[in-house]
Coordinates of C-alpha atoms in Angstrom, one line a residue:
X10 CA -32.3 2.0 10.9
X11 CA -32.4 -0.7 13.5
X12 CA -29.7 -3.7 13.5
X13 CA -31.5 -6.8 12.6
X14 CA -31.2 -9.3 15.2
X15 CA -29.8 -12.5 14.0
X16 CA -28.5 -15.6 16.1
X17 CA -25.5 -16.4 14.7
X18 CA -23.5 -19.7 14.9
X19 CA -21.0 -20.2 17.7
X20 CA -17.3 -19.5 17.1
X21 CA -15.1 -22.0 18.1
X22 CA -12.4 -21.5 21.1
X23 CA -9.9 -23.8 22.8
X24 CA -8.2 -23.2 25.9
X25 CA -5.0 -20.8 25.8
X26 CA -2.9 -24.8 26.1
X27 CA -4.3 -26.1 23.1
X28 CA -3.7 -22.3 21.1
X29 CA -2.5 -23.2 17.9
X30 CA -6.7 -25.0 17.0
X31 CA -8.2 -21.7 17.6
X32 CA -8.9 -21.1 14.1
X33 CA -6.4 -18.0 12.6
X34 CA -9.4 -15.7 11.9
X35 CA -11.2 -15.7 15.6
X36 CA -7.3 -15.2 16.8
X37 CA -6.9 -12.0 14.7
X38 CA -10.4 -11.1 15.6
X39 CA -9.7 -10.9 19.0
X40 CA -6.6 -9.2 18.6
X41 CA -8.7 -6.6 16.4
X42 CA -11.4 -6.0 19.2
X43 CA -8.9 -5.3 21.7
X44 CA -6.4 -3.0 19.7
X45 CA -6.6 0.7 21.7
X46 CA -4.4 3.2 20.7
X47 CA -3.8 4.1 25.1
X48 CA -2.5 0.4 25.6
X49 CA -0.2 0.4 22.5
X50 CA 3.6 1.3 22.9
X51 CA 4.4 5.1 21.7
X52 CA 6.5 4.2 19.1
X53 CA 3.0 1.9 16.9
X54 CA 1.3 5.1 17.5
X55 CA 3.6 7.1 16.2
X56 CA 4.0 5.2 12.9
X57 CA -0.4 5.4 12.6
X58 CA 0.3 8.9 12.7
X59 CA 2.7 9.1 10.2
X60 CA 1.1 6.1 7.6
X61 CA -1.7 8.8 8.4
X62 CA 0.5 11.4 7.0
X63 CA 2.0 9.7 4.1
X64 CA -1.2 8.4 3.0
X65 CA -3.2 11.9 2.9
X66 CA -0.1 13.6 1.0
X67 CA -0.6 11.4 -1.7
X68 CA -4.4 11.3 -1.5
X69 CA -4.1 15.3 -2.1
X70 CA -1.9 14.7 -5.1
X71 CA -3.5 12.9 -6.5
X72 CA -6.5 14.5 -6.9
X73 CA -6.3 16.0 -10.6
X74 CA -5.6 12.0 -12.0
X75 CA -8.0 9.9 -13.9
X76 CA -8.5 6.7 -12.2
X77 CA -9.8 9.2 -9.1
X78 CA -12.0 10.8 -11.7
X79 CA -13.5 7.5 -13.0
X80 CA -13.8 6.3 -9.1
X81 CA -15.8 9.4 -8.1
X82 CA -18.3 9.2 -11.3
X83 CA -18.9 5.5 -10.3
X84 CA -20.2 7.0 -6.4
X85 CA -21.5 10.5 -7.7
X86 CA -25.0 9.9 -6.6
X87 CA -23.6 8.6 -3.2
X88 CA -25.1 10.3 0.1
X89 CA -23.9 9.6 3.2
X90 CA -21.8 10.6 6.5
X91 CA -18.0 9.9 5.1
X92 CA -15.8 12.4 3.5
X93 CA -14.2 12.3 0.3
X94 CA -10.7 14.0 0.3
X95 CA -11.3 17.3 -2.1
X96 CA -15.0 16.7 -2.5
X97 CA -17.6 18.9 -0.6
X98 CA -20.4 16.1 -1.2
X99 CA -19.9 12.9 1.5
X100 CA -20.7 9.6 0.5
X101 CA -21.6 6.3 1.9
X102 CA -18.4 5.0 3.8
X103 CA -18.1 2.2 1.5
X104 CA -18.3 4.9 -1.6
X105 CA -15.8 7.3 0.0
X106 CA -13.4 3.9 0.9
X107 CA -13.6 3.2 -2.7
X108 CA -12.4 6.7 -4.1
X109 CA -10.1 7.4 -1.2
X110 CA -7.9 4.6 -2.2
X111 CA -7.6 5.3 -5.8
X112 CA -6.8 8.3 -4.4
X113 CA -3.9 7.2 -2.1
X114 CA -2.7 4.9 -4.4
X115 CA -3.5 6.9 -7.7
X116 CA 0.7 8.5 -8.2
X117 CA 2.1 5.0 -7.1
X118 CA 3.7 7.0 -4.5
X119 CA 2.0 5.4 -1.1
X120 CA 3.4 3.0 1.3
X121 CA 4.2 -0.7 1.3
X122 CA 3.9 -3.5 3.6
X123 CA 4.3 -6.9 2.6
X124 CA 4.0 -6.6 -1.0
X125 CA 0.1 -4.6 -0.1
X126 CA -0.1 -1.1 -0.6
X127 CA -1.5 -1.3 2.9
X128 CA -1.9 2.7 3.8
X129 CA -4.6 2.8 0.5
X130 CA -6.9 -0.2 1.3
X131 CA -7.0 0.6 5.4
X132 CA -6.5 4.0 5.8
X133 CA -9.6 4.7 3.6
X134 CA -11.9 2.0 5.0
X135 CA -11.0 2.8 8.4
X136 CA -11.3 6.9 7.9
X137 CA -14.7 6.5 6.6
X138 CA -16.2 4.2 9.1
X139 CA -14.8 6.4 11.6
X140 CA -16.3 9.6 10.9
X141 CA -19.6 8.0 10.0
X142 CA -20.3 6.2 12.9
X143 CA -19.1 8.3 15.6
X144 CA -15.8 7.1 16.4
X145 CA -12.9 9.2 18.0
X146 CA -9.4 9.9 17.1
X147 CA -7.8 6.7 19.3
X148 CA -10.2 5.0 17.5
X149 CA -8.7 5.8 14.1
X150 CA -5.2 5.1 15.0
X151 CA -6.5 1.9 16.6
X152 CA -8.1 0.9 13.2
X153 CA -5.0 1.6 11.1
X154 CA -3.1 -0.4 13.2
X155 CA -5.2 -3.3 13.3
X156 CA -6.0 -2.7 9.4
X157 CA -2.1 -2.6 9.0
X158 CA -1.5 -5.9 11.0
X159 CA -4.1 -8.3 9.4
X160 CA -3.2 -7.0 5.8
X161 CA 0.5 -8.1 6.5
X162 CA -0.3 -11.5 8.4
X163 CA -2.7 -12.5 5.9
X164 CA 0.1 -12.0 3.3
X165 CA 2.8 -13.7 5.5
X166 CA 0.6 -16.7 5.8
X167 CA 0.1 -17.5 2.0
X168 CA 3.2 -15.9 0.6
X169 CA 2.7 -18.8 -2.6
X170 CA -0.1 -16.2 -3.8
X171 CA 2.2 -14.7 -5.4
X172 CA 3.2 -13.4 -8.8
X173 CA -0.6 -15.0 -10.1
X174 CA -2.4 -12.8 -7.6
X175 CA -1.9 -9.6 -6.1
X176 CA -1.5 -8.7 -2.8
X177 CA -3.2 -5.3 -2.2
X178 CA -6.4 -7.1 -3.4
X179 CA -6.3 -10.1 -1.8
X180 CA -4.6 -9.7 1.8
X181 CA -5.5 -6.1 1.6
X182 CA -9.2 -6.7 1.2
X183 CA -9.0 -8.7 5.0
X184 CA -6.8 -6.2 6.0
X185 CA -9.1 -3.2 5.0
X186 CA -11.9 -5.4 6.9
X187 CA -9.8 -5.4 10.3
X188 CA -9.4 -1.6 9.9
X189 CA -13.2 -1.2 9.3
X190 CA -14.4 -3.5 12.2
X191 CA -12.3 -1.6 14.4
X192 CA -13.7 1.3 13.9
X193 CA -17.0 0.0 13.8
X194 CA -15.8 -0.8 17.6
X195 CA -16.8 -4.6 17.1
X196 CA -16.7 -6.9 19.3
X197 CA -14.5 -10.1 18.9
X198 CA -17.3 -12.4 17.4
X199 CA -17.7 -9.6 15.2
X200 CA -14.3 -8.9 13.5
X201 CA -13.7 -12.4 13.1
X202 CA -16.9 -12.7 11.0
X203 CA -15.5 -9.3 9.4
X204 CA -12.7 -10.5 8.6
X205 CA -14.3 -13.7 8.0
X206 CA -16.5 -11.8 5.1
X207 CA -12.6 -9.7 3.4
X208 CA -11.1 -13.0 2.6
X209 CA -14.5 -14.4 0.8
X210 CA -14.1 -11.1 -1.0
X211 CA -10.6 -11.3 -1.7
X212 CA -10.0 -10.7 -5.5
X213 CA -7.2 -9.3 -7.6
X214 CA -4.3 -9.9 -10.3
X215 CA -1.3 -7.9 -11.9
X216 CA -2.0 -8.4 -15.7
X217 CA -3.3 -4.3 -15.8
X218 CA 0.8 -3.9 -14.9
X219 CA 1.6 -5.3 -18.2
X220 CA -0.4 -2.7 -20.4
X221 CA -0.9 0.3 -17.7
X222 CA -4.6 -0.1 -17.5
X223 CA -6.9 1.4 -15.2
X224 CA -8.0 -1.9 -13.5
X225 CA -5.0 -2.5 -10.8
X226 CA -5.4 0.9 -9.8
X227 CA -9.6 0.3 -9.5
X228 CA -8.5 -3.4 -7.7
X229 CA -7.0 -1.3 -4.6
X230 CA -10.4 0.9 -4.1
X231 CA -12.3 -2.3 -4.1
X232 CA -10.7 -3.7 -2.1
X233 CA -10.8 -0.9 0.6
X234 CA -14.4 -0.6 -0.4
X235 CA -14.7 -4.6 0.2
X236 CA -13.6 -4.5 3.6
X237 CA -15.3 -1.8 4.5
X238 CA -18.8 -3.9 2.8
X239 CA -17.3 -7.3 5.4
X240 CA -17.6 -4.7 8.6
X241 CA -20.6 -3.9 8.0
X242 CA -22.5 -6.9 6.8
X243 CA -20.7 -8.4 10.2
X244 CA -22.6 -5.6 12.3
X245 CA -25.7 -6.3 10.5
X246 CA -25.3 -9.7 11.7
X247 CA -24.2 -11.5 9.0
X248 CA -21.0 -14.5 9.8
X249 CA -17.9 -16.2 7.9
X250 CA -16.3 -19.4 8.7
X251 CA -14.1 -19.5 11.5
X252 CA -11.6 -21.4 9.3
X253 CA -11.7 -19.3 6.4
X254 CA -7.7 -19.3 5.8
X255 CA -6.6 -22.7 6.8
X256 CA -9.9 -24.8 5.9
X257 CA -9.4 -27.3 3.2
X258 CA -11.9 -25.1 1.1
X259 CA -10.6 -21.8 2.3
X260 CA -7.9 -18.3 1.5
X261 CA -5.4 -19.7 1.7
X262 CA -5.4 -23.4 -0.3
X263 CA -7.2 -21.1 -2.7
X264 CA -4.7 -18.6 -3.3
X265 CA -1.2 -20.3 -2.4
X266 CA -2.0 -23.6 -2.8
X267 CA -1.5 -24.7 0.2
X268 CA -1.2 -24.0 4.3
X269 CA 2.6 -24.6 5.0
X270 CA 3.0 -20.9 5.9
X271 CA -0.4 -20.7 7.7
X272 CA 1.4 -20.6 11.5
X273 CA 2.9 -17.3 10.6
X274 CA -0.6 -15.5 10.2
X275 CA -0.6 -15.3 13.8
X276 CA 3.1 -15.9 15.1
X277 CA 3.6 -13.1 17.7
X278 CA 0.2 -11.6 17.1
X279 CA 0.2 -8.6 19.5
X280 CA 3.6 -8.8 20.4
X281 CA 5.2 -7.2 17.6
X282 CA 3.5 -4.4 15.3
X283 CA 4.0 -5.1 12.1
X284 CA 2.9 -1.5 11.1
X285 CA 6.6 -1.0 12.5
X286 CA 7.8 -2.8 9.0
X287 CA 6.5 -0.4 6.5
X288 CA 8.1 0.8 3.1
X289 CA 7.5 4.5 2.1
X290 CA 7.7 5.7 -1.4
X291 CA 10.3 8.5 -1.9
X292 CA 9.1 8.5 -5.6
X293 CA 6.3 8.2 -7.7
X294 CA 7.9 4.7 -8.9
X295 CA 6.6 1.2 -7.9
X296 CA 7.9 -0.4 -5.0
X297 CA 10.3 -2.8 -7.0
X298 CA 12.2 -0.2 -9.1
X299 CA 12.6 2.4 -5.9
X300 CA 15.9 0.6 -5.4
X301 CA 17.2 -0.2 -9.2
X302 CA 16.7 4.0 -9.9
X303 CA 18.2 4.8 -6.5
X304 CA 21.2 2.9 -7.4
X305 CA 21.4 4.8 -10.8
X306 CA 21.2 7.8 -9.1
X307 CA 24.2 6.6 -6.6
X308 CA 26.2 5.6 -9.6
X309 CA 25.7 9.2 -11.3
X310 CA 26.8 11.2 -8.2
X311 CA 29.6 9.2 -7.2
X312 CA 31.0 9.0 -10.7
X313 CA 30.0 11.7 -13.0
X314 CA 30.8 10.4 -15.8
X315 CA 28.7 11.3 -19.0
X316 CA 24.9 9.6 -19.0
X317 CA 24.8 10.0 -22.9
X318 CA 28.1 7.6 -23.1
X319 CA 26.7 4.6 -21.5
X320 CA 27.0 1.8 -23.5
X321 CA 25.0 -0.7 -21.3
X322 CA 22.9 -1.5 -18.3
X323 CA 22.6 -4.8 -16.3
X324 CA 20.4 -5.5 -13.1
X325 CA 20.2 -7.9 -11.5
X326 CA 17.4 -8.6 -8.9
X327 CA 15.7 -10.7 -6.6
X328 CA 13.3 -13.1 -8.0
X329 CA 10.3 -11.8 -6.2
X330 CA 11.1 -8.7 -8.3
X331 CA 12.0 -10.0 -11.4
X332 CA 8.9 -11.6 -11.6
X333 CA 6.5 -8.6 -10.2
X334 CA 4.1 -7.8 -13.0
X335 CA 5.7 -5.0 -14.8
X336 CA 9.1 -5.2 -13.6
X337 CA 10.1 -5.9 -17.4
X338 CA 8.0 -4.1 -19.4
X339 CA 9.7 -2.6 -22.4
X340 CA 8.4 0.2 -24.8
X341 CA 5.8 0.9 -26.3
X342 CA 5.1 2.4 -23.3
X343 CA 1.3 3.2 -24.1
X344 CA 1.0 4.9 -20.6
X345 CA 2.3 6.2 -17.7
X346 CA 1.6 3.6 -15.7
X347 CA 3.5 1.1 -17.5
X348 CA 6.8 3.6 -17.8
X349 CA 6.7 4.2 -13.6
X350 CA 6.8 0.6 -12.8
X351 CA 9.5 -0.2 -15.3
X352 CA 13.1 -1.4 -14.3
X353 CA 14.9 -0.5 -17.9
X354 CA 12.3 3.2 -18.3
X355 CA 13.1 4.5 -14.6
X356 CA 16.4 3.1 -14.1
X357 CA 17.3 5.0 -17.7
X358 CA 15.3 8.2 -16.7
X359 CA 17.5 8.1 -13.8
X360 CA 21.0 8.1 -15.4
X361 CA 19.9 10.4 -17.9
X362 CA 19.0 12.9 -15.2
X363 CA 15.5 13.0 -15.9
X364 CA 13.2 14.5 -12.9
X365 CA 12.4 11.0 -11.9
X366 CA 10.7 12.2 -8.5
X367 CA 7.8 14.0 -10.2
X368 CA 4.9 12.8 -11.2
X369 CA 4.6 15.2 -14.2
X370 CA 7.9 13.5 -15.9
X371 CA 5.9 9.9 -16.7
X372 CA 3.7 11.9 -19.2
X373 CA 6.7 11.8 -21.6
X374 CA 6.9 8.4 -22.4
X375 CA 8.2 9.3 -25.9
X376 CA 11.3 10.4 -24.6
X377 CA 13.8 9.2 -27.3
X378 CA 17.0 9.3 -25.3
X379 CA 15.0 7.4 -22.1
X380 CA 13.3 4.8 -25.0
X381 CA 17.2 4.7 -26.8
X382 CA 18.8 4.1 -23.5
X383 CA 16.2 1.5 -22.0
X384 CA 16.6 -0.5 -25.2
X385 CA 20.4 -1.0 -23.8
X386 CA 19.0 -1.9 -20.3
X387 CA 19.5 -5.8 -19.4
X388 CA 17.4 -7.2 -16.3
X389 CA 19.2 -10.3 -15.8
X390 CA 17.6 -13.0 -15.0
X391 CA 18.2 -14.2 -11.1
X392 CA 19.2 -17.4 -9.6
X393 CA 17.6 -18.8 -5.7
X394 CA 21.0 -16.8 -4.4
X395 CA 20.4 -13.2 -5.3
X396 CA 19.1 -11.4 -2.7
X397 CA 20.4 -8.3 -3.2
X398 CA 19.9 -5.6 -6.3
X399 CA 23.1 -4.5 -8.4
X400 CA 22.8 -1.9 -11.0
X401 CA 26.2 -2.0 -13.4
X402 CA 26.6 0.8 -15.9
X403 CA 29.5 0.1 -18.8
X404 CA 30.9 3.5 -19.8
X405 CA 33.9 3.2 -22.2
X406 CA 34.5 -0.5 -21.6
X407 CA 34.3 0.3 -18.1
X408 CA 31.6 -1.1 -16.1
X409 CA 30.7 0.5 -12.3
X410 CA 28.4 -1.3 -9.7
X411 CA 26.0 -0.4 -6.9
X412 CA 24.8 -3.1 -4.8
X413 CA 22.5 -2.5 -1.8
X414 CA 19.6 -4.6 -0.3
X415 CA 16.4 -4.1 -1.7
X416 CA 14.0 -1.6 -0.1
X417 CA 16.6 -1.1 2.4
X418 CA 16.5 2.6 2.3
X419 CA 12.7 2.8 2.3
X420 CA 12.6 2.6 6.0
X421 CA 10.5 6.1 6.6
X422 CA 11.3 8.6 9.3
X423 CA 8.6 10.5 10.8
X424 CA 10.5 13.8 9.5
X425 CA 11.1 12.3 6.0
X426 CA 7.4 11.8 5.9
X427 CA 6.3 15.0 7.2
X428 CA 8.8 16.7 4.7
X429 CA 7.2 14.7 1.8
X430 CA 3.6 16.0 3.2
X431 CA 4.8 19.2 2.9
X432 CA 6.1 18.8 -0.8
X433 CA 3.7 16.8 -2.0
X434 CA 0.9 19.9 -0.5
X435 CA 2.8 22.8 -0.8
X436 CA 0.0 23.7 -3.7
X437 CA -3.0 24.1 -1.3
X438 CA -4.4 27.3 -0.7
X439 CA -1.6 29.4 2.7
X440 CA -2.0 27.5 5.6
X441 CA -4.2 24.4 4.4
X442 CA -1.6 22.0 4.5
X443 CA -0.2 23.1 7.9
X444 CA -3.8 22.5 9.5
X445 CA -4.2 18.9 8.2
X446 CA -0.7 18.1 8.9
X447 CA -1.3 19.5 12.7
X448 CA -5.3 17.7 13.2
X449 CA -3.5 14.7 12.1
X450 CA -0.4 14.6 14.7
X451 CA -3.1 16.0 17.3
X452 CA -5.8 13.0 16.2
X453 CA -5.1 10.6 19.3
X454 CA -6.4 13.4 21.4
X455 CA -9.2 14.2 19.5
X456 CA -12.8 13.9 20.4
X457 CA -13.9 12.7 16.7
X458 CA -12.4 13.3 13.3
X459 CA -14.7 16.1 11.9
X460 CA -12.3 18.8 12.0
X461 CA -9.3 16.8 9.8
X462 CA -12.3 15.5 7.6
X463 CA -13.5 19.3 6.9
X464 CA -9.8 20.1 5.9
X465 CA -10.1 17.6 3.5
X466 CA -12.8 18.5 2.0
X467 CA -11.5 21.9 1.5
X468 CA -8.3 20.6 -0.4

């Protein structure tokens, strides 16, 4: 079908001496137009390759889980040129956005970048887009980066939207727009009306953290599925406001009360990848217990003593953790969802030498040692001062400490990801995993993406 024609207003531009009025969104559209994966430095490709990685592991894992299940009944009657990742049947690109993410993000085991799950809301929109309208591999990589970028900045500029909103929905829906207009190959009117269109759609909270519902997990394939919607509505020709974050009216007044953190949205814009800044998940545990349970786990090795002694538990915590929804839920824990994103269930699996870094293990949230032990699990609350996580574990009127900086040891490899890949597939049918792992570190010489799309279809 032909691309309506539509004249669309002008988008403001000042001269490079007067930078700081060029509204924030044409500034990261034009830094979206331009990404190409031959002008970036090797190390930014590199890390697409590996967020490429990480996020298709846990995509393949998580194919067996419910929230997929729900996500791929919702877009069963889809038809279209986008793959869905153990599905023969393609789908619309917005459809195979949608389930892809609840795939990625489906065992709480995918990546983090300024408090977004940014790997499941771009990696899916930009995927999609790719293979449906023709685009090569550089142009993937290209799109993750420039997906990864804008779902950070858009964070970084309206930090205040958090705890009442959440970030995977609300930066990750403009962020997942910057992906998809890159691959789209927009031009820089384009991505700013793109990205324009994922803040409008923005939407998303954390009270589904509290009980374990179904609905965060559903938030993070919308908003993939929003951004990919923005892209395209901007290629048919529709437009945003060119102030959309920093208008009196606009993302981020709306969201974080206020713009005194706006000038970061685009401080250093091209200069410094912030792809370069992502968390990975060792463990199927959210992002703000990884360090808690790996301190517990410290303690245990270093000390031996007896797990089934302990007489307490205190941790203390930033407050940006303390206050994440679900940091303190305590039993009942009516699913698994709200046992892997709690401080006192993990942290007490984890001294009591439960198998922590499966997915399987969070089925048995009536574990009566794990429920006795997180009953004697204290998450202190922190003052402006703590920056740092301590875990201290009382054993015979003894008490032992592990301190270390939160998230610190999240900082991914290339090999640590390739070695979870291969854990996290080892499953697939001789050989499977091995091809998608090599059509992925291959992808920036690629012609298109049809070959790594087959092999996930296969999966």
């Amino acid at each position: 079908m032909d691309t309506p024609t539509v004249t669309q207003p002008p988008t403001p531009r000042v001269s490079s001496d007067n930078a700081a009025a060029v509204p924030y969104a044409v500034q990261m559209g034009d830094f979206v137009a331009n990404v190409r994966a031959d002008c970036l430095p090797a190390q930014v490709v590199q890390h697409a390759k590996s967020r490429l990685v990480d996020c298709l592991a846990t995509a393949i894992s998580s194919r067996a889980l419910p929230v997929p299940a729900v996500a791929g009944a919702f877009v069963a009657d889809s038809r279209g040129g986008a793959s869905i990742v153990g599905r023969r049947q393609c789908a619309a690109a917005v459809d195979a956005s949608f389930v892809n993410a609840t795939l990625i993000n489906g065992s709480t085991h995918d990546d983090f970048l300024a408090k977004s799950h940014a790997g499941a809301v771009v990696v899916p929109a930009a995927l999609a887009l790719v293979e449906e309208h023709g685009g090569t591999g550089a142009d993937l990589l290209a799109a993750i980066v420039a997906g990864y970028e804008v779902t950070a900045r858009a964070y970084l500029g309206g930090p205040g939207m958090l705890p009442r909103f959440r970030a995977t929905g609300v930066p990750g829906a403009v962020g997942a727009a910057a992906a998809a207009a890159r691959a789209l190959r927009l031009d820089a009117r384009g991505a700013t009306h793109a990205i324009g269109l994922g803040a409008m759609f923005a939407s998303g909270f954390g009270e589904g953290f509290h009980s374990g519902t179904m609905d965060v997990k559903l938030n993070v394939g919308w908003a993939s599925r929003s951004g990919a919607s923005a892209a395209l509505l901007a290629r048919a020709g529709a437009t945003a406001s060119p102030t959309i974050f920093e208008g009196t009216s606009g993302f981020f007044h709306a969201f974080s009360n206020g713009v005194e953190s706006a000038p970061r949205t685009v401080e250093g814009l091209g200069e410094k990848f912030l792809i370069e800044d992502t968390l990975y998940k060792e463990r199927p545990v959210c992002i703000f217990v990884q360090t808690p349970v790996e301190l517990a786990h410290r303690l245990v090795r270093q000390h031996g003593f007896d797990p089934a002694a302990i007489e307490h538990v205190r941790i203390h915590a930033p407050i940006a953790t303390y206050t994440n929804p679900g940091y303190q839920n305590a039993a009942p824990f009516a699913t698994a969802l709200k046992a892997r994103i709690s401080a006192r269930f993990t942290v007490a699996a984890a001294l009591l030498g439960r198998p922590i870094d499966t997915y399987e293990y969070y089925d048995r949230t009536d574990d009566a040692d794990v429920l006795a032990l997180a009953e004697r699990v204290q998450l202190v609350e922190p003052s402006a001062d703590v920056h740092d996580v301590l875990v201290q574990v009382t054993v015979g009127g003894h008490c032992h400490e592990a301190r270390g900086v939160e998230m610190e040891y999240q900082l991914p490899s290339h090999e640590k990801v390739v070695r979870k890949f291969q854990r996290l597939t080892a499953e697939l049918e001789a050989g499977l995993g091995e091809r998608i792992l090599a059509a992925v570190l291959a992808i920036d010489q690629a012609p298109d993406v049809a070959e790594l799309t087959r092999l996930l279809r296969l999966v």
